Short mmCIF file of C-alpha atoms in Angstrom, two decimals:
data_model
loop_
_atom_site.label_atom_id
_atom_site.label_comp_id
_atom_site.label_asym_id
_atom_site.label_seq_id
_atom_site.Cartn_x
_atom_site.Cartn_y
_atom_site.Cartn_z
CA ILE A 1 0.16 0.08 0.31
CA LEU A 2 1.78 3.31 -1.20
CA GLU A 3 0.82 7.15 -1.40
CA ASN A 4 2.30 9.78 -3.40
CA ARG A 5 1.72 13.08 -2.45
CA GLY A 6 2.40 16.62 -4.24
CA ALA A 7 3.19 17.34 -7.87
CA VAL A 8 6.78 17.64 -6.82
CA MET A 9 7.01 13.55 -6.20
CA GLY A 10 4.83 12.89 -9.27
CA CYS A 11 1.33 12.68 -8.41
CA SER A 12 -0.67 13.16 -11.27
CA ASN A 13 -4.03 12.90 -9.51
CA PRO A 14 -4.64 16.11 -6.96
CA HIS A 15 -7.29 14.34 -4.50
CA PRO A 16 -5.80 12.45 -1.63
CA HIS A 17 -5.38 8.86 -3.17
CA CYS A 18 -3.62 5.63 -2.55
CA GLN A 19 -2.21 2.69 -4.42
CA ILE A 20 -2.60 -1.04 -3.76
CA TRP A 21 0.39 -3.41 -5.75
CA SER A 22 0.66 -6.82 -5.40
CA THR A 23 3.09 -9.14 -7.25
CA ALA A 24 3.89 -12.29 -7.94
CA TYR A 25 7.79 -12.20 -6.40
CA LEU A 26 9.56 -10.06 -3.35
CA PRO A 27 10.36 -6.57 -4.90
CA THR A 28 13.89 -5.57 -4.12
CA GLU A 29 13.11 -3.53 -1.06
CA ALA A 30 10.78 -5.57 0.81
CA ALA A 31 13.23 -8.62 -0.24
CA LYS A 32 16.11 -6.84 1.46
CA LYS A 33 13.88 -6.19 4.08
CA ASP A 34 12.78 -9.90 4.32
CA SER A 35 16.73 -10.89 4.62
CA ASN A 36 17.38 -8.31 6.99
CA GLN A 37 14.79 -9.17 9.46
CA LEU A 38 15.13 -12.71 9.10
CA ALA A 39 19.22 -12.72 10.18
CA TYR A 40 18.72 -10.34 13.10
CA ALA A 41 16.13 -12.89 14.36
CA ALA A 42 18.41 -15.68 13.87
CA ARG A 43 21.05 -14.25 15.75
CA ASN A 44 18.86 -12.53 18.31
CA GLY A 45 16.43 -15.62 19.78
CA ASN A 46 13.80 -15.13 17.06
CA ARG A 47 12.84 -11.62 18.17
CA PRO A 48 11.73 -9.42 15.45
CA MET A 49 14.52 -6.57 14.79
CA LEU A 50 12.07 -3.71 14.47
CA VAL A 51 10.06 -4.72 17.55
CA ASP A 52 13.63 -4.40 19.50
CA TYR A 53 14.37 -1.50 17.37
CA VAL A 54 11.29 0.62 18.53
CA GLN A 55 12.06 -0.34 21.98
CA GLN A 56 15.47 0.91 21.74
CA GLU A 57 14.26 4.38 20.29
CA LEU A 58 11.50 4.53 23.72
CA ARG A 59 14.54 4.13 25.44
CA ARG A 60 16.65 6.47 24.14
CA ASP A 61 13.96 8.93 23.57
CA GLU A 62 15.99 11.16 21.02
CA ARG A 63 14.48 10.65 17.77
CA ILE A 64 10.74 9.98 18.67
CA VAL A 65 8.49 12.47 16.53
CA PHE A 66 4.96 11.20 18.36
CA GLN A 67 3.56 8.11 19.99
CA ASN A 68 0.73 6.91 21.24
CA GLU A 69 -0.57 3.92 23.15
CA HIS A 70 -0.32 1.46 20.52
CA TRP A 71 2.10 3.35 17.77
CA VAL A 72 5.32 4.87 17.73
CA CYS A 73 6.50 7.42 14.93
CA VAL A 74 10.51 7.86 14.67
CA VAL A 75 13.18 9.31 12.47
CA PRO A 76 15.25 6.43 11.73
CA PHE A 77 19.04 6.78 12.14
CA TRP A 78 19.48 5.41 9.05
CA ALA A 79 16.95 8.25 7.37
CA VAL A 80 18.27 9.39 4.05
CA TRP A 81 15.68 11.88 3.08
CA PRO A 82 15.64 15.24 5.95
CA PHE A 83 11.86 14.40 7.60
CA GLU A 84 11.93 10.60 6.73
CA THR A 85 9.98 9.08 9.34
CA MET A 86 8.87 5.36 10.60
CA LEU A 87 5.82 4.38 11.94
CA LEU A 88 5.60 1.44 13.83
CA PRO A 89 3.52 -0.84 16.59
CA ARG A 90 4.33 -1.16 19.99
CA ARG A 91 3.37 -4.50 19.71
CA HIS A 92 4.48 -7.33 16.86
CA VAL A 93 2.46 -7.34 14.28
CA LEU A 94 3.27 -9.01 10.98
CA ARG A 95 0.18 -7.41 8.75
CA LEU A 96 -2.44 -4.18 8.33
CA THR A 97 -5.00 -7.32 8.62
CA ASP A 98 -3.48 -8.23 12.01
CA LEU A 99 -4.13 -5.02 13.80
CA ASN A 100 -6.83 -5.08 16.38
CA ASP A 101 -9.59 -1.84 16.95
CA GLY A 102 -7.40 0.00 19.37
CA GLU A 103 -4.41 0.02 17.00
CA VAL A 104 -6.46 0.64 14.11
CA SER A 105 -8.51 3.62 15.98
CA GLY A 106 -4.29 4.72 17.27
CA LEU A 107 -3.00 4.14 13.42
CA ALA A 108 -5.92 6.87 12.46
CA GLU A 109 -4.99 9.15 15.29
CA ALA A 110 -0.86 8.79 14.36
CA LEU A 111 -1.15 9.17 10.69
CA LYS A 112 -3.64 12.54 11.55
CA CYS A 113 -0.70 13.70 14.13
CA LEU A 114 2.15 13.42 11.70
CA LEU A 115 0.62 14.85 8.59
CA THR A 116 -0.30 17.93 10.71
CA LYS A 117 3.26 18.26 11.86
CA TYR A 118 4.47 17.84 8.23
CA ASP A 119 2.20 20.46 6.57
CA ASN A 120 3.17 23.08 10.23
CA LEU A 121 6.89 22.16 9.27
CA PHE A 122 6.55 24.89 5.87
CA GLU A 123 3.44 25.87 5.97
CA CYS A 124 2.40 23.81 3.29
CA SER A 125 0.63 20.65 1.53
CA PHE A 126 3.70 18.87 2.60
CA PRO A 127 4.57 16.42 -0.31
CA TYR A 128 5.72 12.46 0.38
CA SER A 129 5.99 9.14 -1.02
CA MET A 130 4.83 6.74 1.81
CA GLY A 131 3.92 3.07 2.08
CA PHE A 132 3.59 -0.16 4.81
CA HIS A 133 5.16 -3.10 4.47
CA GLY A 134 4.53 -5.95 6.10
CA ALA A 135 5.08 -9.70 5.92
CA PRO A 136 4.77 -11.58 2.53
CA THR A 137 1.53 -12.95 1.90
CA GLY A 138 0.25 -15.34 -1.30
CA SER A 139 2.54 -17.98 -1.80
CA ARG A 140 4.80 -17.21 1.45
CA LEU A 141 1.39 -17.06 3.62
CA SER A 142 2.51 -20.58 5.02
CA GLY A 143 6.15 -20.03 5.45
CA GLU A 144 7.98 -18.46 8.55
CA SER A 145 7.11 -14.93 8.82
CA GLY A 146 7.46 -13.95 12.54
CA HIS A 147 11.03 -12.06 11.96
CA TRP A 148 8.43 -9.68 9.94
CA GLN A 149 7.13 -6.61 11.96
CA LEU A 150 4.89 -4.41 10.11
CA HIS A 151 5.95 -0.72 9.87
CA ALA A 152 5.21 2.54 7.44
CA VAL A 153 7.74 4.64 6.01
CA PHE A 154 7.52 8.42 4.49
CA TYR A 155 9.83 9.86 2.34
CA PRO A 156 9.58 13.60 2.25
CA PRO A 157 11.82 15.56 0.06
CA LEU A 158 11.55 19.13 1.27
CA LEU A 159 14.97 20.16 2.77
CA ARG A 160 14.72 23.98 3.95
CA SER A 161 11.57 25.19 2.91
CA ALA A 162 8.25 24.87 0.88
CA THR A 163 10.41 25.39 -2.43
CA VAL A 164 13.50 23.84 -1.40
CA LYS A 165 14.03 20.14 -2.19
CA LYS A 166 16.47 18.08 -1.41
CA PHE A 167 18.03 16.20 -4.85
CA MET A 168 19.70 12.68 -4.97
CA VAL A 169 22.31 13.95 -7.13
CA GLY A 170 26.55 13.50 -7.62
CA TYR A 171 28.26 11.83 -4.74
CA GLU A 172 24.80 10.30 -3.48
CA MET A 173 23.98 8.57 -6.70
CA LEU A 174 27.53 7.46 -7.49
CA ALA A 175 28.35 6.74 -4.04
CA GLU A 176 25.85 7.01 -0.89
CA ALA A 177 23.33 9.10 0.36
CA GLN A 178 24.28 12.47 2.64
CA ARG A 179 21.86 13.49 5.73
CA ASP A 180 21.61 17.38 5.54
CA LEU A 181 20.31 17.43 9.03
CA THR A 182 20.55 15.05 11.76
CA PRO A 183 17.87 12.73 12.70
CA GLU A 184 17.60 13.87 16.16
CA SER A 185 17.23 17.42 14.77
CA ALA A 186 14.79 16.85 12.12
CA ALA A 187 13.03 14.73 15.18
CA ALA A 188 13.06 17.68 17.21
CA ARG A 189 12.12 20.13 15.01
CA LEU A 190 8.93 17.74 13.72
CA ARG A 191 8.03 17.03 17.55
CA GLU A 192 7.97 20.36 18.60
CA LEU A 193 4.98 21.52 16.38
CA PRO A 194 1.67 21.19 16.82
CA GLY A 195 -0.11 17.72 15.99
CA ASP A 196 -3.71 18.90 16.36
CA ARG A 197 -4.15 22.35 15.21
CA HIS A 198 -3.20 23.01 11.44
CA TYR A 199 -1.57 25.87 10.18
CA ALA A 200 -4.67 26.48 7.81
CA GLY A 201 -7.21 26.15 10.77
CA ASP A 202 -10.25 23.53 10.69
CA LEU A 203 -10.06 21.68 8.01
CA SER A 204 -13.12 19.14 8.47
#
């Protein structure tokens, strides 16, 4: 499940919408996540990597943007985009269909809060690409998936203002990505913004 928001992200439809993609194979990004999570679980008593990771972030309390009873939003330490975030459930959850009613309500609250903070950052309709990754289904549904943890990722391109975006060019294309600000400072800026009041007023 993915969503692109804003013309700068190539979004051709101005209204909010998302896409659901399904393939008969595990795409590259999901395959990397699968192998890394599986390797971590094998080395750590079958504990899911992202379950351990969210506990580590909660203990450190440096990169958390928002949290409620069921969800934690962080700027991950490996973030490449300036205000990249990851949204994780507190308990071990494989797929969206495994969420209980409280987690569904908590997810709605978390999404509303995060997207409001994004818009408030530069007082604009904040562009991003986002998506959910969960345990594979289809032919892999009957296989071992306990190493997986459901999570959402947000990749927004804006850097310093509503009109200045980060470009992946030069060294970043030929060598490796570079950060323009630390994950901790990005998290602090987002955390300080209101998540319950939109800069444009009541949008309901």
